[in-house]
Amino acid sequence: MKQLPVVAIVGRPNVGKSALFNRLVGGRVAIVEDEPGVTRDRLYGECRWRGRVFTVVDTGGIDPQATEDLAVQSRRHAELAVQEADVVILVVDGQAGVHPLDREVAQLLRHYGKPVLVAVNKIDDPSSPQAAAAYEFFALGLGDPVPVSALHGRNTGELLDRLLPLLPEAVAPEEGLEPIRVAIVGRPNVGKSSLVNRLVGQERSIVSPIPGTTRDVVDIRIERDGTPFILLDTAGMRRRSRVDSPVERFSVLRAMRAIERCDVAVVVLDASEELSEQDRRIVGLVHEAGKGLVLVANKWDLVEKTAHTMHIYEERYRRELSFADYAPIVFVSALTGRRVNEVLSLVETVANNAALRVRTGQLNEVLQEAVALRPPPADKGVQPKVYYGVQTGVKPPQFVLFCSHAEQLHFSYLRYLENRLREAFGFVGTPIRLHLRERRRRP
């Protein structure tokens, strides 16, 4: 896939980078809190201005003096964003004035030799003393600063007008396959970001043994064997009673929204631990949303194994997640890379199955055979009948069955019909929706 021009937003912590990112991409994509260090991973979004389209990257705060692990990783991710960017926006705090860290970040940017615009943020009132003080940032040696208010949108148009001449010519996206959107979900510390980094082939998500390291949903575009994917790396989903901060509440909400907008959800489980109630709940959320599902049992390298261990684990997962027994399971180690390459192959298969359409003639051949082999059981002297069916939708596959006494059809019989459809047409990894419609035969 051809890439759009890239603009990286960088700066020291808590100067309003995420607020500016949200303003440019036109929505609350990045979490904004009055707390340093909220953004840690790189976030990507598209900005459209005066007929041009480019990618904007939000980054964590850069503190060259920090030694704490997450801060160091956050800085490394910001530097990676600068390396891949065509233009950099350095955000500074107009109310605080020139800070020593601003000078250090400016020096770091000069090292990369990329075009830089200085956005002096938090200039909410153009008549305030801070508006005039914005020009103190000439001292950074990066050209004419642009006073803006990301909160109110003031002067962001001028910033974009200054930005456009610095961008390479925008290239129209290449026509081709629609990317498969893949949500990587699971409870905290099961290895979601490690799996993403393995799939991408570089560190695009911060990895730490501290639960809750990922907070935003990170969209990452990759391509494998000609098939484009968008990976949505999400925050760990804890039980509602365990979510104890506004930032984490927003993170869990966005993980749930990622499920809503994905084609296939990869639910990451910790194979070194027992399946938890939260694991079941997350799988249930995917199932109820009607999304394709792949189960990834991570940390397989930590499990003591015999020749039958994988079979034993698979049977256990099938039993404890019986409502989603259609989902394929792959046992991987994101740490060593073992079997990680199988994940995207399964995702592609599941996405194709979720979009599968069955010819009406074939569908009714399978239904008639299933009903002939096992007619619907009578209930209180009433004999329901299944006459025929039609497919009415995909993602997930949906079928309307025309019946008599539809209310008397037991859910176990519908499960039987669903299994016969799976035997005939596959549908591996995707839920199936069966809807009943009353049809009485004429006397």
PDB file of C-alpha atoms in Angstrom, residues 3 14 31 56 112 116 132 137 152 180 195 224 230 245 250 258 292 344 351 402:
ATOM      1  CA  GLN A   3       1.803   5.716   2.177  1.00  0.00           C
ATOM      2  CA  ASN A  14       1.910  17.650  29.214  1.00  0.00           C
ATOM      3  CA  ILE A  31      -6.917  10.243  25.514  1.00  0.00           C
ATOM      4  CA  VAL A  56      -0.641  12.582  11.828  1.00  0.00           C
ATOM      5  CA  TYR A 112      17.340  14.400  12.514  1.00  0.00           C
ATOM      6  CA  VAL A 116      10.015  21.472  12.060  1.00  0.00           C
ATOM      7  CA  ALA A 132       3.079  38.067  22.834  1.00  0.00           C
ATOM      8  CA  PHE A 137      10.223  30.459  21.370  1.00  0.00           C
ATOM      9  CA  HIS A 152     -10.397  25.869  21.185  1.00  0.00           C
ATOM     10  CA  ILE A 180      -8.854  -6.478   7.311  1.00  0.00           C
ATOM     11  CA  LEU A 195       2.181 -10.064  19.888  1.00  0.00           C
ATOM     12  CA  ARG A 224       1.376  -9.879   4.538  1.00  0.00           C
ATOM     13  CA  ILE A 230      -4.962  -2.813  10.198  1.00  0.00           C
ATOM     14  CA  SER A 245      -9.147   5.870  37.084  1.00  0.00           C
ATOM     15  CA  PHE A 250     -11.651   5.594  28.665  1.00  0.00           C
ATOM     16  CA  ALA A 258     -12.278  -1.377  18.718  1.00  0.00           C
ATOM     17  CA  GLY A 292     -14.863 -12.976  13.619  1.00  0.00           C
ATOM     18  CA  LEU A 344      -2.643 -13.558  10.416  1.00  0.00           C
ATOM     19  CA  ALA A 351     -12.493 -12.707   7.642  1.00  0.00           C
ATOM     20  CA  PHE A 402     -39.230 -19.668   7.290  1.00  0.00           C
TER      21      PHE A 402
END
